[in-house]
GROMACS .gro file of N, CA and C in nm:
model
  294
    1MET      N    1   0.084  -0.118   0.000
    1MET     CA    2   0.000   0.000   0.000
    1MET      C    3   0.089   0.125   0.000
    2MET      N    4   0.055   0.223  -0.084
    2MET     CA    5   0.130   0.346  -0.094
    2MET      C    6   0.125   0.422   0.039
    3LYS      N    7   0.234   0.489   0.070
    3LYS     CA    8   0.245   0.568   0.193
    3LYS      C    9   0.241   0.717   0.156
    4PRO      N   10   0.120   0.774   0.130
    4PRO     CA   11   0.112   0.912   0.082
    4PRO      C   12   0.169   1.015   0.178
    5GLU      N   13   0.154   0.994   0.308
    5GLU     CA   14   0.207   1.091   0.405
    5GLU      C   15   0.360   1.094   0.403
    6LEU      N   16   0.424   0.978   0.380
    6LEU     CA   17   0.569   0.974   0.371
    6LEU      C   18   0.618   1.034   0.239
    7LEU      N   19   0.544   1.011   0.130
    7LEU     CA   20   0.579   1.074   0.003
    7LEU      C   21   0.568   1.226   0.012
    8GLN      N   22   0.464   1.274   0.078
    8GLN     CA   23   0.449   1.419   0.095
    8GLN      C   24   0.565   1.476   0.175
    9SER      N   25   0.607   1.406   0.279
    9SER     CA   26   0.721   1.449   0.358
    9SER      C   27   0.849   1.451   0.274
   10LEU      N   28   0.867   1.348   0.192
   10LEU     CA   29   0.982   1.342   0.101
   10LEU      C   30   0.979   1.459   0.003
   11PHE      N   31   0.862   1.489  -0.053
   11PHE     CA   32   0.849   1.598  -0.147
   11PHE      C   33   0.877   1.733  -0.082
   12HIS      N   34   0.835   1.749   0.043
   12HIS     CA   35   0.865   1.873   0.115
   12HIS      C   36   1.016   1.888   0.133
   13ASP      N   37   1.085   1.779   0.163
   13ASP     CA   38   1.231   1.784   0.176
   13ASP      C   39   1.297   1.821   0.044
   14ILE      N   40   1.248   1.765  -0.066
   14ILE     CA   41   1.303   1.798  -0.197
   14ILE      C   42   1.283   1.946  -0.226
   15ARG      N   43   1.164   1.996  -0.199
   15ARG     CA   44   1.136   2.138  -0.222
   15ARG      C   45   1.221   2.227  -0.132
   16ASP      N   46   1.237   2.189  -0.006
   16ASP     CA   47   1.312   2.272   0.088
   16ASP      C   48   1.462   2.269   0.067
   17TYR      N   49   1.517   2.152   0.030
   17TYR     CA   50   1.662   2.136   0.020
   17TYR      C   51   1.713   2.126  -0.124
   18GLY      N   52   1.623   2.111  -0.220
   18GLY     CA   53   1.664   2.103  -0.359
   18GLY      C   54   1.685   1.961  -0.409
   19SER      N   55   1.726   1.872  -0.319
   19SER     CA   56   1.747   1.732  -0.358
   19SER      C   57   1.743   1.643  -0.234
   20VAL      N   58   1.719   1.516  -0.259
   20VAL     CA   59   1.716   1.416  -0.152
   20VAL      C   60   1.775   1.288  -0.208
   21ARG      N   61   1.856   1.221  -0.125
   21ARG     CA   62   1.909   1.089  -0.162
   21ARG      C   63   1.842   0.987  -0.072
   22ILE      N   64   1.792   0.880  -0.134
   22ILE     CA   65   1.716   0.780  -0.059
   22ILE      C   66   1.747   0.641  -0.115
   23LYS      N   67   1.742   0.542  -0.031
   23LYS     CA   68   1.760   0.403  -0.076
   23LYS      C   69   1.646   0.367  -0.171
   24LYS      N   70   1.681   0.299  -0.279
   24LYS     CA   71   1.580   0.261  -0.378
   24LYS      C   72   1.472   0.174  -0.314
   25SER      N   73   1.510   0.082  -0.228
   25SER     CA   74   1.412  -0.005  -0.164
   25SER      C   75   1.314   0.074  -0.077
   26LYS      N   76   1.364   0.180  -0.012
   26LYS     CA   77   1.275   0.261   0.072
   26LYS      C   78   1.177   0.341  -0.015
   27LEU      N   79   1.226   0.394  -0.127
   27LEU     CA   80   1.138   0.467  -0.217
   27LEU      C   81   1.032   0.374  -0.274
   28LEU      N   82   1.072   0.253  -0.314
   28LEU     CA   83   0.975   0.156  -0.365
   28LEU      C   84   0.872   0.122  -0.257
   29TRP      N   85   0.917   0.106  -0.134
   29TRP     CA   86   0.826   0.077  -0.023
   29TRP      C   87   0.726   0.190  -0.004
   30MET      N   88   0.775   0.316  -0.013
   30MET     CA   89   0.687   0.432   0.003
   30MET      C   90   0.581   0.435  -0.108
   31LEU      N   91   0.618   0.384  -0.226
   31LEU     CA   92   0.524   0.379  -0.337
   31LEU      C   93   0.437   0.254  -0.335
   32GLY      N   94   0.455   0.170  -0.234
   32GLY     CA   95   0.374   0.049  -0.221
   32GLY      C   96   0.419  -0.062  -0.313
   33ARG      N   97   0.544  -0.059  -0.355
   33ARG     CA   98   0.597  -0.160  -0.446
   33ARG      C   99   0.715  -0.233  -0.380
   34PHE      N  100   0.736  -0.356  -0.422
   34PHE     CA  101   0.850  -0.432  -0.373
   34PHE      C  102   0.956  -0.447  -0.481
   35HIS      N  103   0.913  -0.443  -0.606
   35HIS     CA  104   1.005  -0.462  -0.718
   35HIS      C  105   1.000  -0.341  -0.811
   36GLU      N  106   1.113  -0.316  -0.872
   36GLU     CA  107   1.122  -0.207  -0.968
   36GLU      C  108   1.056  -0.251  -1.098
   37THR      N  109   0.963  -0.172  -1.145
   37THR     CA  110   0.897  -0.198  -1.272
   37THR      C  111   0.898  -0.069  -1.353
   38PRO      N  112   0.875  -0.077  -1.483
   38PRO     CA  113   0.875   0.046  -1.564
   38PRO      C  114   0.773   0.149  -1.520
   39SER      N  115   0.666   0.106  -1.456
   39SER     CA  116   0.561   0.200  -1.416
   39SER      C  117   0.591   0.274  -1.285
   40VAL      N  118   0.695   0.235  -1.215
   40VAL     CA  119   0.724   0.299  -1.085
   40VAL      C  120   0.758   0.447  -1.103
   41TRP      N  121   0.843   0.479  -1.201
   41TRP     CA  122   0.879   0.620  -1.222
   41TRP      C  123   0.756   0.702  -1.260
   42ASP      N  124   0.669   0.645  -1.344
   42ASP     CA  125   0.546   0.716  -1.381
   42ASP      C  126   0.459   0.740  -1.258
   43MET      N  127   0.453   0.642  -1.171
   43MET     CA  128   0.375   0.656  -1.048
   43MET      C  129   0.432   0.768  -0.962
   44LEU      N  130   0.563   0.772  -0.948
   44LEU     CA  131   0.628   0.878  -0.870
   44LEU      C  132   0.602   1.014  -0.933
   45MET      N  133   0.608   1.023  -1.065
   45MET     CA  134   0.583   1.150  -1.134
   45MET      C  135   0.439   1.198  -1.115
   46ARG      N  136   0.344   1.105  -1.118
   46ARG     CA  137   0.204   1.143  -1.094
   46ARG      C  138   0.189   1.202  -0.954
   47GLU      N  139   0.251   1.138  -0.857
   47GLU     CA  140   0.244   1.188  -0.718
   47GLU      C  141   0.312   1.325  -0.707
   48TRP      N  142   0.427   1.341  -0.774
   48TRP     CA  143   0.499   1.468  -0.770
   48TRP      C  144   0.415   1.580  -0.834
   49ARG      N  145   0.353   1.550  -0.950
   49ARG     CA  146   0.270   1.652  -1.016
   49ARG      C  147   0.151   1.692  -0.930
   50GLY      N  148   0.102   1.600  -0.849
   50GLY     CA  149  -0.004   1.635  -0.756
   50GLY      C  150   0.047   1.727  -0.645
   51PHE      N  151   0.174   1.714  -0.612
   51PHE     CA  152   0.236   1.797  -0.509
   51PHE      C  153   0.279   1.932  -0.567
   52ASP      N  154   0.348   1.930  -0.682
   52ASP     CA  155   0.398   2.052  -0.745
   52ASP      C  156   0.379   2.040  -0.897
   53PRO      N  157   0.267   2.090  -0.947
   53PRO     CA  158   0.238   2.072  -1.090
   53PRO      C  159   0.324   2.157  -1.183
   54VAL      N  160   0.403   2.250  -1.129
   54VAL     CA  161   0.480   2.341  -1.212
   54VAL      C  162   0.624   2.295  -1.232
   55ARG      N  163   0.692   2.259  -1.124
   55ARG     CA  164   0.835   2.227  -1.132
   55ARG      C  165   0.857   2.079  -1.162
   56PRO      N  166   0.956   2.051  -1.248
   56PRO     CA  167   0.985   1.911  -1.281
   56PRO      C  168   1.067   1.844  -1.170
   57LEU      N  169   1.068   1.713  -1.173
   57LEU     CA  170   1.148   1.635  -1.079
   57LEU      C  171   1.242   1.548  -1.161
   58TYR      N  172   1.369   1.547  -1.125
   58TYR     CA  173   1.470   1.468  -1.194
   58TYR      C  174   1.522   1.362  -1.099
   59GLY      N  175   1.568   1.252  -1.154
   59GLY     CA  176   1.621   1.145  -1.071
   59GLY      C  177   1.749   1.088  -1.127
   60MET      N  178   1.833   1.041  -1.035
   60MET     CA  179   1.957   0.974  -1.074
   60MET      C  180   1.969   0.848  -0.990
   61HIS      N  181   1.997   0.736  -1.056
   61HIS     CA  182   2.011   0.607  -0.988
   61HIS      C  183   2.159   0.574  -0.980
   62TRP      N  184   2.210   0.552  -0.860
   62TRP     CA  185   2.350   0.517  -0.840
   62TRP      C  186   2.357   0.406  -0.737
   63ASN      N  187   2.403   0.289  -0.780
   63ASN     CA  188   2.407   0.170  -0.693
   63ASN      C  189   2.268   0.143  -0.638
   64ASP      N  190   2.253   0.144  -0.506
   64ASP     CA  191   2.121   0.116  -0.449
   64ASP      C  192   2.054   0.242  -0.395
   65GLU      N  193   2.095   0.358  -0.446
   65GLU     CA  194   2.036   0.484  -0.401
   65GLU      C  195   1.981   0.563  -0.519
   66ILE      N  196   1.878   0.641  -0.488
   66ILE     CA  197   1.815   0.729  -0.585
   66ILE      C  198   1.832   0.872  -0.534
   67THR      N  199   1.876   0.960  -0.621
   67THR     CA  200   1.879   1.103  -0.587
   67THR      C  201   1.769   1.170  -0.667
   68LEU      N  202   1.680   1.236  -0.596
   68LEU     CA  203   1.571   1.311  -0.658
   68LEU      C  204   1.601   1.459  -0.641
   69ALA      N  205   1.591   1.535  -0.748
   69ALA     CA  206   1.625   1.677  -0.744
   69ALA      C  207   1.530   1.758  -0.831
   70MET      N  208   1.518   1.885  -0.799
   70MET     CA  209   1.434   1.974  -0.877
   70MET      C  210   1.512   2.042  -0.989
   71ALA      N  211   1.641   2.019  -0.997
   71ALA     CA  212   1.723   2.079  -1.102
   71ALA      C  213   1.793   1.969  -1.181
   72ARG      N  214   1.805   1.991  -1.308
   72ARG     CA  215   1.877   1.898  -1.395
   72ARG      C  216   2.024   1.899  -1.357
   73SER      N  217   2.088   1.784  -1.362
   73SER     CA  218   2.230   1.779  -1.328
   73SER      C  219   2.312   1.846  -1.437
   74HIS      N  220   2.426   1.897  -1.396
   74HIS     CA  221   2.514   1.972  -1.487
   74HIS      C  222   2.649   1.903  -1.491
   75ASP      N  223   2.707   1.894  -1.607
   75ASP     CA  224   2.838   1.830  -1.623
   75ASP      C  225   2.947   1.928  -1.582
   76ILE      N  226   2.987   1.923  -1.456
   76ILE     CA  227   3.088   2.017  -1.408
   76ILE      C  228   3.225   1.987  -1.467
   77GLY      N  229   3.246   1.865  -1.511
   77GLY     CA  230   3.374   1.830  -1.572
   77GLY      C  231   3.402   1.913  -1.696
   78SER      N  232   3.298   1.944  -1.772
   78SER     CA  233   3.320   2.025  -1.892
   78SER      C  234   3.363   2.167  -1.856
   79ASP      N  235   3.315   2.217  -1.743
   79ASP     CA  236   3.356   2.351  -1.698
   79ASP      C  237   3.497   2.349  -1.641
   80TRP      N  238   3.530   2.246  -1.568
   80TRP     CA  239   3.658   2.241  -1.498
   80TRP      C  240   3.774   2.205  -1.590
   81THR      N  241   3.744   2.142  -1.702
   81THR     CA  242   3.852   2.099  -1.790
   81THR      C  243   3.861   2.182  -1.917
   82THR      N  244   3.801   2.299  -1.916
   82THR     CA  245   3.811   2.383  -2.035
   82THR      C  246   3.955   2.426  -2.056
   83ARG      N  247   3.992   2.437  -2.178
   83ARG     CA  248   4.129   2.474  -2.213
   83ARG      C  249   4.151   2.621  -2.181
   84ARG      N  250   4.257   2.648  -2.110
   84ARG     CA  251   4.293   2.785  -2.077
   84ARG      C  252   4.408   2.829  -2.166
   85GLU      N  253   4.397   2.948  -2.215
   85GLU     CA  254   4.504   3.002  -2.298
   85GLU      C  255   4.626   3.032  -2.211
   86GLU      N  256   4.740   2.990  -2.259
   86GLU     CA  257   4.864   3.016  -2.186
   86GLU      C  258   4.903   3.161  -2.207
   87ARG      N  259   4.939   3.225  -2.098
   87ARG     CA  260   4.983   3.363  -2.107
   87ARG      C  261   5.136   3.367  -2.105
   88ASP      N  262   5.190   3.470  -2.162
   88ASP     CA  263   5.336   3.487  -2.161
   88ASP      C  264   5.375   3.544  -2.025
   89LEU      N  265   5.401   3.456  -1.933
   89LEU     CA  266   5.443   3.497  -1.799
   89LEU      C  267   5.591   3.464  -1.783
   90PRO      N  268   5.661   3.548  -1.709
   90PRO     CA  269   5.802   3.515  -1.684
   90PRO      C  270   5.810   3.389  -1.599
   91PRO      N  271   5.917   3.313  -1.615
   91PRO     CA  272   5.929   3.192  -1.535
   91PRO      C  273   5.935   3.226  -1.386
   92LEU      N  274   5.878   3.137  -1.308
   92LEU     CA  275   5.876   3.155  -1.165
   92LEU      C  276   6.014   3.133  -1.108
   93GLN      N  277   6.063   3.227  -1.028
   93GLN     CA  278   6.194   3.214  -0.967
   93GLN      C  279   6.178   3.217  -0.817
   94LEU      N  280   6.250   3.130  -0.751
   94LEU     CA  281   6.246   3.126  -0.605
   94LEU      C  282   6.358   3.212  -0.550
   95ALA      N  283   6.329   3.284  -0.446
   95ALA     CA  284   6.430   3.365  -0.381
   95ALA      C  285   6.472   3.295  -0.253
   96PHE      N  286   6.602   3.279  -0.235
   96PHE     CA  287   6.653   3.216  -0.114
   96PHE      C  288   6.682   3.323  -0.010
   97VAL      N  289   6.632   3.303   0.107
   97VAL     CA  290   6.656   3.397   0.216
   97VAL      C  291   6.743   3.326   0.319
   98SER      N  292   6.852   3.392   0.358
   98SER     CA  293   6.938   3.331   0.458
   98SER      C  294   6.936   3.405   0.589
   0.00000   0.00000   0.00000
């Protein structure tokens, strides 16, 4: 049986904190399911739209945990590994102090 009060609490945490990480088995239990099926995500989305019909919900599955977030993930690696133009700087010299 679905646990609507626990889902509402989970959704409030997502709205308040931006994201929540939860064990997949616990999320399935909250949805009244024991096994992962293709309809589980649709069921979660229907519940989310009933809670917040405007903002989307995104999910990421990693090992046995699900991260639910209100923002799409961003590839930070592409930002951090951008090629930087080399500037003509004088070589670094160390000064010895005695």
